[in-house]
């Protein structure tokens, strides 16, 4: 089954308040995330192979096995939406942005996890904090980094 077909299943499973594919306005959201959290322009960001080198105030929060990453994702707060920003989505686009709560976010993670060396952001919709998740499939390891939009940002 292709990415879009699987994505359509997720769209049918959740109401629009819980999951939205930001296909038409995702570029605007991505640009805002780049401006808030990176020492980069949109073009510099698109050309960079390692986005964590561009993140402001980036620090490693957790190194864990891929299977344990699921437990970490389940710790996200219920009832609020996040931006899920796939940096190297399976469908080959440069990136893709989704507006979703925890359950569809985890569904999308599973959907995208077939991609080797998956990278994605989970971003607070108030743009106070960002988590970068980098998965190294061959090493069976996930690295979770955090960045805050400002020094006084909310603790994650």
Coordinates of N, CA and C in Angstrom, one line a residue:
X1 N 0.8 -1.2 0.0 CA 0.0 0.0 0.0 C 0.9 1.2 0.0
X2 N 0.6 2.2 -0.8 CA 1.4 3.4 -0.9 C 1.1 4.4 0.3
X3 N 2.0 5.3 0.5 CA 1.9 6.3 1.6 C 0.6 7.0 1.6
X4 N 0.2 7.5 0.5 CA -1.1 8.3 0.4 C -2.3 7.4 0.8
X5 N -2.3 6.2 0.4 CA -3.4 5.3 0.7 C -3.5 5.1 2.2
X6 N -2.3 4.9 2.8 CA -2.3 4.7 4.3 C -2.6 5.9 5.0
X7 N -2.2 7.1 4.5 CA -2.5 8.4 5.1 C -4.1 8.6 5.0
X8 N -4.7 8.2 3.9 CA -6.1 8.3 3.8 C -6.9 7.5 4.9
X9 N -6.3 6.3 5.2 CA -6.9 5.5 6.3 C -6.8 6.3 7.6
X10 N -5.7 6.9 7.9 CA -5.6 7.7 9.1 C -6.5 8.9 9.1
X11 N -6.7 9.5 8.0 CA -7.6 10.7 7.9 C -9.1 10.2 8.2
X12 N -9.4 9.0 7.7 CA -10.8 8.5 8.0 C -11.0 8.1 9.4
X13 N -9.9 7.7 10.1 CA -9.9 7.2 11.4 C -10.1 8.3 12.4
X14 N -9.6 9.5 12.2 CA -9.7 10.6 13.1 C -10.4 11.8 12.6
X15 N -11.2 12.5 13.5 CA -11.8 13.7 13.1 C -10.8 14.8 12.8
X16 N -11.2 15.9 12.1 CA -10.2 16.9 11.7 C -9.6 17.7 12.9
X17 N -10.3 17.7 14.0 CA -9.7 18.4 15.2 C -8.5 17.6 15.8
X18 N -8.5 16.3 15.5 CA -7.5 15.4 16.0 C -6.3 15.2 15.0
X19 N -6.7 15.2 13.7 CA -5.6 15.0 12.7 C -5.9 15.8 11.4
X20 N -4.9 16.6 11.0 CA -5.1 17.3 9.7 C -3.8 17.2 8.9
X21 N -3.9 16.9 7.7 CA -2.8 16.9 6.7 C -2.6 18.3 6.3
X22 N -1.5 18.9 6.5 CA -1.3 20.3 6.2 C -0.7 20.5 4.8
X23 N -1.2 19.7 3.9 CA -0.7 19.7 2.5 C -0.6 21.1 1.9
X24 N -1.6 21.9 2.0 CA -1.6 23.2 1.4 C -0.9 24.3 2.2
X25 N -1.0 24.2 3.5 CA -0.4 25.3 4.4 C 0.8 24.8 5.1
X26 N 1.3 23.5 4.9 CA 2.4 23.0 5.6 C 3.7 23.8 5.4
X27 N 3.9 24.4 4.2 CA 5.1 25.2 3.9 C 5.2 26.4 4.8
X28 N 4.0 27.0 5.1 CA 4.0 28.2 6.0 C 4.4 27.7 7.4
X29 N 3.8 26.6 7.9 CA 4.1 26.1 9.2 C 5.6 25.7 9.3
X30 N 6.1 25.0 8.3 CA 7.6 24.7 8.2 C 8.4 25.9 8.3
X31 N 8.1 26.9 7.6 CA 8.9 28.2 7.6 C 8.9 28.8 9.0
X32 N 7.8 28.8 9.7 CA 7.7 29.3 11.0 C 8.6 28.5 12.0
X33 N 8.5 27.2 11.9 CA 9.3 26.3 12.7 C 10.8 26.6 12.4
X34 N 11.2 26.7 11.2 CA 12.6 27.0 10.8 C 13.0 28.3 11.4
X35 N 12.2 29.4 11.3 CA 12.6 30.7 11.8 C 12.7 30.7 13.3
X36 N 11.8 30.0 14.0 CA 11.8 30.0 15.5 C 12.9 29.2 16.1
X37 N 13.3 28.0 15.5 CA 14.1 27.1 16.1 C 15.5 26.9 15.5
X38 N 15.8 27.5 14.4 CA 17.0 27.3 13.7 C 17.8 28.5 13.4
X39 N 19.1 28.4 13.3 CA 20.0 29.5 12.9 C 20.1 29.3 11.4
X40 N 19.1 29.5 10.6 CA 19.1 29.2 9.2 C 17.9 29.8 8.5
X41 N 18.1 30.0 7.2 CA 17.0 30.4 6.3 C 16.3 29.1 5.9
X42 N 15.2 29.3 5.2 CA 14.5 28.2 4.7 C 15.4 27.4 3.7
X43 N 16.1 28.1 2.8 CA 16.9 27.5 1.8 C 18.1 26.7 2.5
X44 N 18.7 27.4 3.4 CA 19.8 26.7 4.2 C 19.3 25.4 4.8
X45 N 18.1 25.5 5.4 CA 17.5 24.3 6.1 C 17.3 23.2 5.1
X46 N 16.7 23.5 4.0 CA 16.4 22.5 2.9 C 17.7 21.8 2.4
X47 N 18.8 22.5 2.4 CA 20.0 22.0 1.8 C 20.8 21.3 2.9
X48 N 20.5 21.3 4.1 CA 21.2 20.7 5.2 C 20.9 19.3 5.4
X49 N 21.9 18.4 5.5 CA 21.7 17.0 5.7 C 21.5 16.6 7.2
X50 N 22.0 17.5 8.1 CA 21.9 17.2 9.5 C 21.2 18.4 10.2
X51 N 19.9 18.5 10.3 CA 19.2 19.6 10.9 C 19.6 20.0 12.3
X52 N 20.0 19.0 13.1 CA 20.3 19.3 14.5 C 21.5 20.3 14.6
X53 N 22.4 20.4 13.5 CA 23.5 21.3 13.6 C 22.9 22.8 13.4
X54 N 21.7 22.9 12.9 CA 21.1 24.3 12.8 C 20.2 24.7 13.9
X55 N 19.9 23.7 14.8 CA 18.9 24.0 15.9 C 19.6 24.9 16.9
X56 N 18.8 25.9 17.4 CA 19.2 26.7 18.5 C 19.1 25.9 19.8
X57 N 20.1 26.1 20.6 CA 20.1 25.5 21.9 C 19.7 24.0 21.9
X58 N 20.3 23.3 21.1 CA 20.0 21.8 20.9 C 20.7 21.0 22.0
X59 N 20.0 20.1 22.6 CA 20.6 19.2 23.6 C 20.0 17.9 23.5
X60 N 20.8 16.8 23.7 CA 20.4 15.5 23.7 C 19.6 15.2 25.0
X61 N 18.3 14.7 24.8 CA 17.5 14.4 26.0 C 17.5 13.0 26.3
X62 N 17.6 12.1 25.3 CA 17.5 10.7 25.5 C 18.1 9.9 24.3
X63 N 18.8 8.9 24.7 CA 19.2 7.9 23.7 C 18.6 6.6 24.1
X64 N 17.9 6.0 23.2 CA 17.1 4.8 23.6 C 17.0 3.8 22.4
X65 N 16.6 2.6 22.7 CA 16.3 1.7 21.6 C 15.1 2.1 20.9
X66 N 15.0 1.6 19.6 CA 13.8 2.0 18.8 C 12.5 1.5 19.5
X67 N 12.5 0.3 20.0 CA 11.3 -0.2 20.7 C 10.8 0.7 21.9
X68 N 11.8 1.2 22.6 CA 11.5 2.0 23.7 C 11.0 3.4 23.3
X69 N 11.3 3.8 22.1 CA 10.8 5.1 21.6 C 9.3 5.2 21.7
X70 N 8.6 4.1 21.4 CA 7.2 4.1 21.4 C 6.7 4.6 22.8
X71 N 7.3 4.0 23.9 CA 6.9 4.4 25.2 C 7.1 5.9 25.5
X72 N 8.2 6.4 24.9 CA 8.5 7.9 25.1 C 7.4 8.7 24.4
X73 N 7.0 8.3 23.2 CA 5.9 9.0 22.5 C 4.6 8.9 23.2
X74 N 4.3 7.8 23.9 CA 3.1 7.7 24.7 C 3.1 8.6 25.9
X75 N 4.2 9.2 26.2 CA 4.3 10.2 27.3 C 3.8 11.5 26.9
X76 N 3.7 11.8 25.6 CA 3.1 13.1 25.2 C 1.8 13.3 25.8
X77 N 1.5 14.6 26.0 CA 0.2 15.0 26.7 C -1.0 14.6 25.8
X78 N -2.0 14.1 26.4 CA -3.3 13.9 25.6 C -4.1 15.1 25.5
X79 N -4.9 15.2 24.4 CA -5.9 16.2 24.3 C -5.3 17.5 23.7
X80 N -4.0 17.6 23.3 CA -3.5 18.8 22.7 C -2.9 18.3 21.4
X81 N -2.9 19.3 20.4 CA -2.3 19.0 19.1 C -0.8 19.4 19.1
X82 N -0.1 18.7 18.2 CA 1.3 19.0 18.0 C 1.5 19.1 16.5
X83 N 2.6 19.8 16.1 CA 3.0 19.7 14.7 C 3.9 18.5 14.6
X84 N 3.7 17.6 13.7 CA 4.6 16.5 13.3 C 5.2 16.9 12.0
X85 N 6.5 17.1 12.0 CA 7.2 17.6 10.8 C 8.2 16.5 10.4
X86 N 7.8 15.7 9.4 CA 8.7 14.7 8.9 C 9.8 15.3 8.0
X87 N 11.0 15.1 8.4 CA 12.1 15.7 7.7 C 12.5 14.9 6.5
X88 N 12.3 13.6 6.5 CA 12.6 12.8 5.3 C 11.5 11.7 5.1
X89 N 10.3 12.2 4.7 CA 9.2 11.3 4.7 C 9.4 10.2 3.6
X90 N 8.7 9.1 3.8 CA 8.8 7.9 2.9 C 8.4 8.3 1.5
X91 N 7.5 9.2 1.3 CA 7.0 9.5 0.0 C 7.9 10.3 -0.9
X92 N 9.1 10.7 -0.3 CA 10.1 11.3 -1.1 C 10.1 12.8 -1.2
X93 N 9.1 13.5 -0.6 CA 9.1 15.0 -0.5 C 10.2 15.4 0.4
X94 N 10.5 16.7 0.3 CA 11.6 17.3 1.1 C 11.1 17.1 2.6
X95 N 9.9 17.4 2.9 CA 9.3 17.3 4.2 C 7.8 17.3 4.1
X96 N 7.2 16.9 5.3 CA 5.7 16.9 5.3 C 5.3 17.3 6.7
X97 N 4.3 18.1 6.9 CA 3.8 18.6 8.2 C 2.4 18.2 8.4
X98 N 2.1 17.7 9.7 CA 0.8 17.3 10.1 C 0.4 18.0 11.4
X99 N -0.8 18.3 11.6 CA -1.4 18.8 12.8 C -2.1 17.7 13.5
X100 N -1.6 17.2 14.6 CA -2.2 16.0 15.2 C -2.0 15.8 16.7
X101 N -2.9 15.1 17.3 CA -2.8 14.7 18.7 C -1.9 13.5 18.8
X102 N -1.7 13.0 20.0 CA -0.8 11.9 20.2 C -1.1 10.6 19.4
X103 N -2.4 10.2 19.4 CA -2.7 8.9 18.8 C -2.4 8.9 17.3
X104 N -2.9 9.9 16.5 CA -2.5 9.9 15.1 C -1.0 10.2 14.9
X105 N -0.4 10.9 15.8 CA 1.1 11.1 15.7 C 1.8 9.8 15.8
X106 N 1.4 8.9 16.7 CA 2.0 7.6 16.8 C 1.7 6.7 15.6
X107 N 0.5 6.8 15.1 CA 0.1 6.1 13.9 C 1.0 6.5 12.7
X108 N 1.3 7.8 12.6 CA 2.1 8.3 11.5 C 3.6 7.9 11.7
X109 N 4.0 7.8 13.0 CA 5.3 7.3 13.3 C 5.5 5.9 12.8
X110 N 4.5 5.1 13.1 CA 4.5 3.7 12.6 C 4.5 3.6 11.1
X111 N 3.7 4.4 10.5 CA 3.6 4.5 9.0 C 5.0 4.8 8.4
X112 N 5.6 5.8 9.0 CA 6.9 6.3 8.4 C 8.1 5.5 8.9
X113 N 7.9 4.6 9.9 CA 9.1 4.0 10.5 C 9.7 2.9 9.6
X114 N 9.1 2.6 8.5 CA 9.8 1.7 7.5 C 10.9 2.4 6.8
X115 N 11.0 3.7 6.9 CA 12.1 4.4 6.3 C 13.4 4.3 7.1
X116 N 14.4 4.0 6.5 CA 15.7 3.8 7.2 C 16.2 5.2 7.6
X117 N 16.7 5.4 8.8 CA 17.2 6.6 9.3 C 16.2 7.7 9.3
X118 N 15.0 7.5 9.8 CA 13.9 8.4 9.9 C 14.3 9.6 10.8
X119 N 13.9 10.8 10.4 CA 14.1 12.0 11.2 C 12.8 12.8 11.2
X120 N 12.4 13.2 12.4 CA 11.2 14.0 12.5 C 11.2 15.0 13.7
X121 N 10.4 16.0 13.6 CA 10.2 16.9 14.7 C 8.8 16.7 15.3
X122 N 8.7 16.9 16.6 CA 7.4 17.1 17.3 C 7.5 18.5 17.9
X123 N 6.6 19.4 17.5 CA 6.7 20.8 17.8 C 5.4 21.2 18.6
X124 N 5.6 21.9 19.7 CA 4.5 22.5 20.4 C 3.9 23.5 19.5
X125 N 2.5 23.5 19.5 CA 1.8 24.4 18.5 C 1.9 25.9 19.0
X126 N 2.4 26.2 20.2 CA 2.7 27.5 20.6 C 4.1 27.9 20.2
X127 N 4.8 27.0 19.6 CA 6.2 27.2 19.1 C 7.2 27.5 20.3
X128 N 6.9 26.9 21.4 CA 7.9 27.1 22.6 C 9.0 26.1 22.6
X129 N 8.7 24.8 22.1 CA 9.7 23.8 22.2 C 9.5 22.9 21.0
X130 N 10.6 22.2 20.7 CA 10.7 21.2 19.6 C 11.5 20.0 20.1
X131 N 11.0 18.8 19.7 CA 11.8 17.6 19.9 C 12.2 17.1 18.5
X132 N 13.5 16.8 18.4 CA 14.0 16.1 17.1 C 14.2 14.7 17.5
X133 N 13.6 13.8 16.7 CA 13.8 12.4 16.9 C 14.6 11.9 15.6
X134 N 15.7 11.3 15.9 CA 16.6 10.7 14.8 C 16.7 9.2 15.1
X135 N 16.3 8.4 14.1 CA 16.3 6.9 14.3 C 17.4 6.3 13.4
X136 N 18.3 5.6 14.0 CA 19.3 4.9 13.2 C 18.9 3.4 13.2
X137 N 18.3 3.0 12.2 CA 17.7 1.6 12.1 C 18.8 0.5 12.3
X138 N 19.9 0.6 11.6 CA 20.9 -0.4 11.7 C 21.5 -0.5 13.1
X139 N 21.5 0.6 13.8 CA 22.0 0.5 15.2 C 20.9 0.3 16.2
X140 N 19.7 0.2 15.8 CA 18.5 0.0 16.6 C 18.5 1.1 17.7
X141 N 18.7 2.3 17.3 CA 18.8 3.4 18.3 C 18.0 4.6 17.9
X142 N 17.4 5.3 18.8 CA 16.7 6.5 18.6 C 17.4 7.6 19.5
X143 N 17.6 8.7 18.9 CA 18.1 9.9 19.7 C 17.1 11.0 19.7
X144 N 16.8 11.5 20.9 CA 15.8 12.5 21.0 C 16.5 13.8 21.5
X145 N 16.4 14.9 20.8 CA 17.0 16.2 21.1 C 15.9 17.2 21.4
X146 N 16.2 18.2 22.2 CA 15.2 19.2 22.4 C 15.8 20.6 22.0
X147 N 14.9 21.5 21.6 CA 15.3 22.9 21.4 C 14.2 23.7 21.9
X148 N 14.5 24.9 22.4 CA 13.5 25.9 22.8 C 13.6 27.1 21.9
X149 N 12.4 27.7 21.7 CA 12.4 28.9 20.9 C 13.1 30.1 21.6
X150 N 13.1 30.1 22.9 CA 13.8 31.1 23.7 C 14.3 30.5 25.0
X151 N 15.2 31.1 25.7 CA 15.8 30.6 26.9 C 14.7 30.4 28.0
X152 N 13.6 31.2 28.0 CA 12.6 31.1 29.0 C 11.5 30.1 28.6
X153 N 11.7 29.3 27.6 CA 10.7 28.4 27.1 C 10.3 27.4 28.1
X154 N 9.2 26.8 28.0 CA 8.6 25.8 28.8 C 9.6 24.6 28.9
X155 N 9.7 24.0 30.1 CA 10.5 22.8 30.2 C 9.7 21.7 29.5
X156 N 10.4 20.8 28.9 CA 9.8 19.7 28.2 C 9.8 18.5 29.0

